[in-house]
PDB file of C-alpha atoms in Angstrom:
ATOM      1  CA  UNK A   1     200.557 207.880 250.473  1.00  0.00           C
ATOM      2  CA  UNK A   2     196.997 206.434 250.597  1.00  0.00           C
ATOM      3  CA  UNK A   3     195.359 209.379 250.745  1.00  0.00           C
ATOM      4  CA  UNK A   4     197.424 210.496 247.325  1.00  0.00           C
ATOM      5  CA  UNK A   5     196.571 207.506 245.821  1.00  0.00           C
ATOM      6  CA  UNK A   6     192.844 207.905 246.500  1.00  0.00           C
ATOM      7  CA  UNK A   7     192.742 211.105 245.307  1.00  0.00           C
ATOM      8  CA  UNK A   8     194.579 210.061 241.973  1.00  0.00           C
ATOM      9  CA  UNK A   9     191.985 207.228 242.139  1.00  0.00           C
ATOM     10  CA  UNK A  10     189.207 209.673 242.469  1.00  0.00           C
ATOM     11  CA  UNK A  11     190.452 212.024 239.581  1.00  0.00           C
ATOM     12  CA  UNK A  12     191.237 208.932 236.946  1.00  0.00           C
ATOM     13  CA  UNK A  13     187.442 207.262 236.915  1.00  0.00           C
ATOM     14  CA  UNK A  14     185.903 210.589 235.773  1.00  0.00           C
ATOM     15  CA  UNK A  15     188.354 210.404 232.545  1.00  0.00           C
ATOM     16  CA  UNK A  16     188.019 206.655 232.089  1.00  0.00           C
ATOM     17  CA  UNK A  17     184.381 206.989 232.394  1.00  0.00           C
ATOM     18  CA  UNK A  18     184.368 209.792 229.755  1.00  0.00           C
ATOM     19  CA  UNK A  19     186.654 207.852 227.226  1.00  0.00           C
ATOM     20  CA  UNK A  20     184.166 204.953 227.635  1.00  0.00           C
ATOM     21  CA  UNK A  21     181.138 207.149 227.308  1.00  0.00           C
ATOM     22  CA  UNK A  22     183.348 208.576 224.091  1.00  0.00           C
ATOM     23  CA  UNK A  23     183.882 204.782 222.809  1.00  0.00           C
ATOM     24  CA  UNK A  24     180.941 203.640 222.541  1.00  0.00           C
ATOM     25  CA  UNK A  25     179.041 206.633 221.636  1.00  0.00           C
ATOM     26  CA  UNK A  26     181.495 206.827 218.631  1.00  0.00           C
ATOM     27  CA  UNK A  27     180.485 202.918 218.359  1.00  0.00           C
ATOM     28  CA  UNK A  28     176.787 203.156 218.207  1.00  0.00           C
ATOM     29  CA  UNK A  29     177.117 206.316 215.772  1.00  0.00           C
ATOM     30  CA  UNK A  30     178.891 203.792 213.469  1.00  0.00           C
ATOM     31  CA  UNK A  31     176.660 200.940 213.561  1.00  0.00           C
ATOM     32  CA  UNK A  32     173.939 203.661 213.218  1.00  0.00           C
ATOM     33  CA  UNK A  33     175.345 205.191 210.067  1.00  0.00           C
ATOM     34  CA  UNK A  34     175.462 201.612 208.733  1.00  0.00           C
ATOM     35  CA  UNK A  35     172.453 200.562 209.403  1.00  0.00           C
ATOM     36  CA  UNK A  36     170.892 203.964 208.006  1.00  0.00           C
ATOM     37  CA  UNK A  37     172.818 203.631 204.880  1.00  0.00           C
ATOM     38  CA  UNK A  38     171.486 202.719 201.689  1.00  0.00           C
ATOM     39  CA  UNK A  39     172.005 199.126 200.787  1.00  0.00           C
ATOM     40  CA  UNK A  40     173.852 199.030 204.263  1.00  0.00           C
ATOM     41  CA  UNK A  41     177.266 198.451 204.930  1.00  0.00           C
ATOM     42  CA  UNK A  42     179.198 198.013 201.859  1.00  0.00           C
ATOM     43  CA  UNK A  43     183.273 196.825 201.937  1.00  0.00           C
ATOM     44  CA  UNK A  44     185.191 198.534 199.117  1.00  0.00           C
ATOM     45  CA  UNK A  45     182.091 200.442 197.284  1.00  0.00           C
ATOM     46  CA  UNK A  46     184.274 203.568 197.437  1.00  0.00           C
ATOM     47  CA  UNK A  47     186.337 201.917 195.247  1.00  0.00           C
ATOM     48  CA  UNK A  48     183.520 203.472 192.164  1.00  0.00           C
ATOM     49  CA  UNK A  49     185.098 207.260 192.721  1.00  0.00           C
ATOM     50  CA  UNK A  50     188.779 205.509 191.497  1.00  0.00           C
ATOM     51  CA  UNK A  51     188.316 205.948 187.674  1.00  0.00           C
ATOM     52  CA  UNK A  52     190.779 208.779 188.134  1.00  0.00           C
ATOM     53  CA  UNK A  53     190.470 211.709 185.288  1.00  0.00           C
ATOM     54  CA  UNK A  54     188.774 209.382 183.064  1.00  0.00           C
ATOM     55  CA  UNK A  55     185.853 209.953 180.929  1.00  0.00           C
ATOM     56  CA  UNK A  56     182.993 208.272 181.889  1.00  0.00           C
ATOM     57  CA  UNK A  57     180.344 206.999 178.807  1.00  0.00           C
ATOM     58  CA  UNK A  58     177.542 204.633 178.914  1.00  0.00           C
ATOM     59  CA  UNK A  59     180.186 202.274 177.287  1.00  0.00           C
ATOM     60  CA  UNK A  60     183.566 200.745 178.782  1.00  0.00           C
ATOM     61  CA  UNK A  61     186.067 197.908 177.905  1.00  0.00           C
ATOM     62  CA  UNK A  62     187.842 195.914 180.283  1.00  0.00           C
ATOM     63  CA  UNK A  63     191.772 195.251 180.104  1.00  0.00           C
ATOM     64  CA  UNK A  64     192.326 192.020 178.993  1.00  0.00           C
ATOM     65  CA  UNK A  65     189.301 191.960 177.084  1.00  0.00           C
ATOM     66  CA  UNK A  66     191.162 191.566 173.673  1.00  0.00           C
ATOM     67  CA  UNK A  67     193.465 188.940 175.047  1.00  0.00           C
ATOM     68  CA  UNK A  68     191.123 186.426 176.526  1.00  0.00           C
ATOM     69  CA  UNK A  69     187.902 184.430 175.821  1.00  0.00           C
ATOM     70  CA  UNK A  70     185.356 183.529 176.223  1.00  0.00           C
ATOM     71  CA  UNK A  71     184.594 187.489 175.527  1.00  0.00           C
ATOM     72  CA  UNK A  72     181.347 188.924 177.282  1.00  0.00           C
ATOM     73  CA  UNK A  73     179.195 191.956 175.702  1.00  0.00           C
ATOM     74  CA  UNK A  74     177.759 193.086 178.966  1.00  0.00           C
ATOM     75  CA  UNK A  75     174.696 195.329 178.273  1.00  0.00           C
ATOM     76  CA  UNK A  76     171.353 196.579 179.126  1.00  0.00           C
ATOM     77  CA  UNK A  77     168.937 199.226 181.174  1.00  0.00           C
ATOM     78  CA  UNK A  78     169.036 200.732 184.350  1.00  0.00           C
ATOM     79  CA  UNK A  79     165.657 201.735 185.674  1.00  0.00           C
ATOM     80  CA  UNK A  80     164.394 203.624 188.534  1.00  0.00           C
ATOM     81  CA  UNK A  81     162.520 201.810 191.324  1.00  0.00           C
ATOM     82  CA  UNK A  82     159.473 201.521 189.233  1.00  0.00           C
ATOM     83  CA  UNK A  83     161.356 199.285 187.183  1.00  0.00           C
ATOM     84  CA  UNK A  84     159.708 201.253 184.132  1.00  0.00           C
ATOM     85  CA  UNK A  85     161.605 204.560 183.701  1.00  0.00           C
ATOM     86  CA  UNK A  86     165.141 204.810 182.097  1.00  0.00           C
ATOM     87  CA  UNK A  87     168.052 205.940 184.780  1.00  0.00           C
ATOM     88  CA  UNK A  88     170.415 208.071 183.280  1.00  0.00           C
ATOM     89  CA  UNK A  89     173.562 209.289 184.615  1.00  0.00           C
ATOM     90  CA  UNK A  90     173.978 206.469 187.015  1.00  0.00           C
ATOM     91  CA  UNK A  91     177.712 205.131 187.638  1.00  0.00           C
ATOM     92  CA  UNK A  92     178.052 201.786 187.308  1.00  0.00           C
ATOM     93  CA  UNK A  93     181.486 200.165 188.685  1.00  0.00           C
ATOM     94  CA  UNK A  94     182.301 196.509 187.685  1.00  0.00           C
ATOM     95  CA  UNK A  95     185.693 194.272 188.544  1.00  0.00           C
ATOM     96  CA  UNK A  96     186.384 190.471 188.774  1.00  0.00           C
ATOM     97  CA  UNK A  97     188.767 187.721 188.462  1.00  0.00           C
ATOM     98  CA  UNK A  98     191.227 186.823 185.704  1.00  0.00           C
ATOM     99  CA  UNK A  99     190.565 182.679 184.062  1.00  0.00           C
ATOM    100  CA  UNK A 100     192.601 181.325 186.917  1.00  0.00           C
ATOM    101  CA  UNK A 101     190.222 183.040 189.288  1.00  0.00           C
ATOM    102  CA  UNK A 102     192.806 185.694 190.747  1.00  0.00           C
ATOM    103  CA  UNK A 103     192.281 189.531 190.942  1.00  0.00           C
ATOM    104  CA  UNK A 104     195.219 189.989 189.006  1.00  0.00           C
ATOM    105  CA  UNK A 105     197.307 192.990 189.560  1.00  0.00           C
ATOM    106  CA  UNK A 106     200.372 194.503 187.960  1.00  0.00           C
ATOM    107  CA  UNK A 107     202.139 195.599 191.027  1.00  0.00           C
ATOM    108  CA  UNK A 108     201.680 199.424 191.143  1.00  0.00           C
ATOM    109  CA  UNK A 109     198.055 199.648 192.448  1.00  0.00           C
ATOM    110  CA  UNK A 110     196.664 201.756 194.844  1.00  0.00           C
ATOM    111  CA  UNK A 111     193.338 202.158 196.811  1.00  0.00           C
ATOM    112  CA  UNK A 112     190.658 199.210 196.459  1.00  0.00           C
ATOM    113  CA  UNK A 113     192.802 197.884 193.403  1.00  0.00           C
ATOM    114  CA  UNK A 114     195.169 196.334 195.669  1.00  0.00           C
ATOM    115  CA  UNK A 115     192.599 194.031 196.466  1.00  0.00           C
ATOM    116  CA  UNK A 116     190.100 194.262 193.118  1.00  0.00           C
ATOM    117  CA  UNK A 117     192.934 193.705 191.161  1.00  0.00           C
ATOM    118  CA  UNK A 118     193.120 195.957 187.469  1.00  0.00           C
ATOM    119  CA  UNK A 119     190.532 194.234 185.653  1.00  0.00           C
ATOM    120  CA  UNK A 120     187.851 196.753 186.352  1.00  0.00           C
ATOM    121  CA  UNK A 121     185.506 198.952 184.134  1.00  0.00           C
ATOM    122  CA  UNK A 122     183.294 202.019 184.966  1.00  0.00           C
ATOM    123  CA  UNK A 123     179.940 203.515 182.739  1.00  0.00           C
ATOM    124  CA  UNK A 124     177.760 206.049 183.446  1.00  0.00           C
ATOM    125  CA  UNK A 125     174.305 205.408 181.783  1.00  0.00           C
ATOM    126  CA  UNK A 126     172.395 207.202 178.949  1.00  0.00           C
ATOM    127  CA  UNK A 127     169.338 209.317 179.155  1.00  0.00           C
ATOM    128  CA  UNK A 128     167.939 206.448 178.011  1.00  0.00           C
ATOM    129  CA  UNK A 129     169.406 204.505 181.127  1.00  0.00           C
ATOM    130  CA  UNK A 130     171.600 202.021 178.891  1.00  0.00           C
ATOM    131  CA  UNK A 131     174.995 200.682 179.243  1.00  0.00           C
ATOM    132  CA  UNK A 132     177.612 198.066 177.992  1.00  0.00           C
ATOM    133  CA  UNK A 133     181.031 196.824 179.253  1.00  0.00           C
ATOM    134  CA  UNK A 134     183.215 194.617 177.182  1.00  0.00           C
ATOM    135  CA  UNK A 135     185.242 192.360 179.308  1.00  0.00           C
ATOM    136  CA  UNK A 136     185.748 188.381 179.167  1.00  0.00           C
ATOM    137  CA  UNK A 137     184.216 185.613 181.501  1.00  0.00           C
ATOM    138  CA  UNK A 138     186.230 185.297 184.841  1.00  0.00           C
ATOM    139  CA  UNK A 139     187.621 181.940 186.061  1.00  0.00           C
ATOM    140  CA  UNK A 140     185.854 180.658 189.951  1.00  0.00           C
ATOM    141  CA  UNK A 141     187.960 181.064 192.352  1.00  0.00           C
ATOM    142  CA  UNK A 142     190.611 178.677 192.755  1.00  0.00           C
ATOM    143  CA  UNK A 143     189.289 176.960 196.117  1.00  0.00           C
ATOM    144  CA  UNK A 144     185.781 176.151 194.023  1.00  0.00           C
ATOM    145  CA  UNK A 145     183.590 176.993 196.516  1.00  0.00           C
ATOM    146  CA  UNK A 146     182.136 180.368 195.085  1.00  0.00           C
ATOM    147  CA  UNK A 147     180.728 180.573 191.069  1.00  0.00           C
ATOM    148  CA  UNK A 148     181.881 182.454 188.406  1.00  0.00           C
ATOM    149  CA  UNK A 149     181.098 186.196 189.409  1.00  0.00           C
ATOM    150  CA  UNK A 150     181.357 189.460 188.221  1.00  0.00           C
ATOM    151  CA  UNK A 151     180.836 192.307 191.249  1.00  0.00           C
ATOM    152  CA  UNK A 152     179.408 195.683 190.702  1.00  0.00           C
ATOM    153  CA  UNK A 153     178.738 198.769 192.048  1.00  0.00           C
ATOM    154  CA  UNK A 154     175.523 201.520 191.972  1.00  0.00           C
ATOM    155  CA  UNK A 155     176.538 204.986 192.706  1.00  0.00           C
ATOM    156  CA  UNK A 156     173.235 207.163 191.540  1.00  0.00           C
ATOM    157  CA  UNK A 157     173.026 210.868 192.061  1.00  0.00           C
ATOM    158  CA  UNK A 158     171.271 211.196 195.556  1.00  0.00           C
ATOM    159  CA  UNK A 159     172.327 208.355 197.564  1.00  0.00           C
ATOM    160  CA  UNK A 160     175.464 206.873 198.664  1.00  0.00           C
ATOM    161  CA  UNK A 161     176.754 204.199 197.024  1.00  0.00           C
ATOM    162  CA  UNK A 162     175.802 200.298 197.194  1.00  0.00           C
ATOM    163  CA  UNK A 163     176.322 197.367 195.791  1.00  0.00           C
ATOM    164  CA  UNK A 164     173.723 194.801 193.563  1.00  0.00           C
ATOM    165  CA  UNK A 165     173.892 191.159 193.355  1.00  0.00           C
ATOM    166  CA  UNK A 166     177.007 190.035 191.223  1.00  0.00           C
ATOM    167  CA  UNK A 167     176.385 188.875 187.351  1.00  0.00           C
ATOM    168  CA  UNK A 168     176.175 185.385 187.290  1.00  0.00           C
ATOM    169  CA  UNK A 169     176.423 182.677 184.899  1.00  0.00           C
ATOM    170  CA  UNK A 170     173.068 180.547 184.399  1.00  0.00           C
ATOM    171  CA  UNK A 171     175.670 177.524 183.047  1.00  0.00           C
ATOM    172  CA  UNK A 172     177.564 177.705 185.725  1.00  0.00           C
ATOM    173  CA  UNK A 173     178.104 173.962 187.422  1.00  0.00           C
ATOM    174  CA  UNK A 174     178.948 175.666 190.729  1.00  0.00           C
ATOM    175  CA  UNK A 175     176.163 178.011 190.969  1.00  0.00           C
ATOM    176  CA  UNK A 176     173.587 174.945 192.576  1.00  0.00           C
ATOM    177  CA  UNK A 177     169.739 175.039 193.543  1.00  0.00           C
ATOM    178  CA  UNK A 178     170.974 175.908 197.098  1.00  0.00           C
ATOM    179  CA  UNK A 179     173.243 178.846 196.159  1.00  0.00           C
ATOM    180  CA  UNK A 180     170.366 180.092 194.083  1.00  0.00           C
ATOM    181  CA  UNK A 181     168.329 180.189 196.766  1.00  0.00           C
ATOM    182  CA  UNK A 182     170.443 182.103 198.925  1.00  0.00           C
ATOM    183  CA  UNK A 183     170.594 185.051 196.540  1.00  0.00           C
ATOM    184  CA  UNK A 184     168.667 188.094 197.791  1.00  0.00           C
ATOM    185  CA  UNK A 185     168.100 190.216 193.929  1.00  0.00           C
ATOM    186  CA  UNK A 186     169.509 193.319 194.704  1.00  0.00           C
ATOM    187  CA  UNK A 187     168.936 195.006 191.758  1.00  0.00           C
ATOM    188  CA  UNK A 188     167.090 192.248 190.225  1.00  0.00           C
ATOM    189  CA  UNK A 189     168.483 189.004 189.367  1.00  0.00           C
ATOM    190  CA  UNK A 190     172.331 188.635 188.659  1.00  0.00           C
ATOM    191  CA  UNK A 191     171.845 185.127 186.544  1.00  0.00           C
ATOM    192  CA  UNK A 192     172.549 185.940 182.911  1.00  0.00           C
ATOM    193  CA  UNK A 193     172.543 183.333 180.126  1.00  0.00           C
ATOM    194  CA  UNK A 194     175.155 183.570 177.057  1.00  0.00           C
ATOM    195  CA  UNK A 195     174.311 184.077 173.868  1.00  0.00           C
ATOM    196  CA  UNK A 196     176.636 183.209 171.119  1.00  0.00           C
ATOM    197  CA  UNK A 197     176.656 186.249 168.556  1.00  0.00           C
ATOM    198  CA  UNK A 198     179.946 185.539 166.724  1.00  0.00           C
ATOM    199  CA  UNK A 199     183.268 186.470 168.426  1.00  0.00           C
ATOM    200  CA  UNK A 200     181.948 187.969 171.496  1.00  0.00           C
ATOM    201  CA  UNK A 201     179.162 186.508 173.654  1.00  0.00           C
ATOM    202  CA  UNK A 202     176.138 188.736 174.435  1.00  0.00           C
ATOM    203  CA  UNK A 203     175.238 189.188 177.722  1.00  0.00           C
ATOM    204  CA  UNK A 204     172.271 191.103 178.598  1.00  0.00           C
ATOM    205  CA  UNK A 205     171.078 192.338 182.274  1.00  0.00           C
ATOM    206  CA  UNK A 206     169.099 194.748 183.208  1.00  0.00           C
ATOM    207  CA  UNK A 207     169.369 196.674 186.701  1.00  0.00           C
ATOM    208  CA  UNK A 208     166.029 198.398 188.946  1.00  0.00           C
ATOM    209  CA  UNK A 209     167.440 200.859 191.019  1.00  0.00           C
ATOM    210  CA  UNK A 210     166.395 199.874 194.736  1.00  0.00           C
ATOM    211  CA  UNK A 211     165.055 197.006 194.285  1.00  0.00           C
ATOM    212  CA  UNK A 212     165.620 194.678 197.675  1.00  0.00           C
ATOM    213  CA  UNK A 213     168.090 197.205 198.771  1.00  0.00           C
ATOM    214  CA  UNK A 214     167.749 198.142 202.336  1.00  0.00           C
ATOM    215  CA  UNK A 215     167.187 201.904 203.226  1.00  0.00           C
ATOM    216  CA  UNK A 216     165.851 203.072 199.839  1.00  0.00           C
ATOM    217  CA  UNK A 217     163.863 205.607 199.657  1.00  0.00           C
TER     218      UNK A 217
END
């Protein structure tokens, strides 16, 4: 009996030796891939490919735009990494909160809009690397410890897809000197101001591709 038991001993550590070999190979290949991607790792990015069959344009409204206020003109240029030349064709994917500071969803979503909720736009710029959403200013979230933010997305021809620092609101009481300081510009700053042009506020941002993103080449 010992001598069987040896044996089955002897013939198990090669195999749990392999799986562990096979572990943490796979691990390491993942951390690898993360590290080598651009903008590095990046929870719920995929969620840009979800506009379905729709047509993307350089221009996109929002559901619940027309039902609440304040309502946000979101426009401006995307440039390449010489912040200088016009990007076109790059996908732009926005989402954020409704006024009580909830991803609101209707109850038959699927993918990422479980959890980004429906309020959610996508563009894809101009030639001339321009692009506008029409949506409304979200609420904070209801625990008050994060400012008013609006998240977004970069998908661009050659490279995978990453995300930029949200669109942020300059009047914002929560967003303070320190939180400010802990903001790393990807893409340029996120801070827009309002400006009151009648019914809908104008909100202007413009995006350098690359710019503090990690990997970019």
């Amino acid at each position: 009996m010992l001598k069987e038991t040896n044996n089955k001993t002897i013939i198990c550590l090669p195999i749990l030796l392999f799986l562990f070999v096979l572990a943490s190979c796979q691990s390491q290949t993942k951390r690898s891939e993360n590290h080598e991607r651009v903008g590095g790792p990046c929870e719920g990015c995929e969620a840009i490919y979800e506009y379905g069959g729709k047509m993307l344009t350089a221009v996109d409204t929002l559901p619940g735009f027309e039902a609440n206020e304040p309502k946000l003109k979101i426009t401006g240029t995307v440039y390449k990494k010489d912040g200088k030349t016009p990007a076109g064709n790059v996908l732009l994917y926005i989402y954020h909160t409704n006024g009580e500071g909830i991803y609101e969803t209707r109850g038959d979503e699927k993918g990422w809009a479980k959890r980004h909720g429906y309020i959610r736009g996508w563009v894809k710029t101009k030639k001339d690397g321009s692009y506008t959403f029409y949506t409304f200013r979200p609420g904070a979230y209801p625990n008050g410890r994060a400012p008013e933010h609006i998240h977004v997305t970069v998908k661009e021809s050659d490279k995978n897809e990453y995300y930029i620092d949200d669109y942020l609101f300059d009047d914002d009481l929560l967003l303070t000197k320190a939180a400010r300081g802990n903001l790393r510009n990807r893409g340029g700053s996120g801070i827009v101001k309002l400006e009151n042009s009648g019914k809908v506020y104008l909100v202007k941002r413009d995006i350098v591709l690359g710019l503090n993103i990690p990997n970019y080449e």
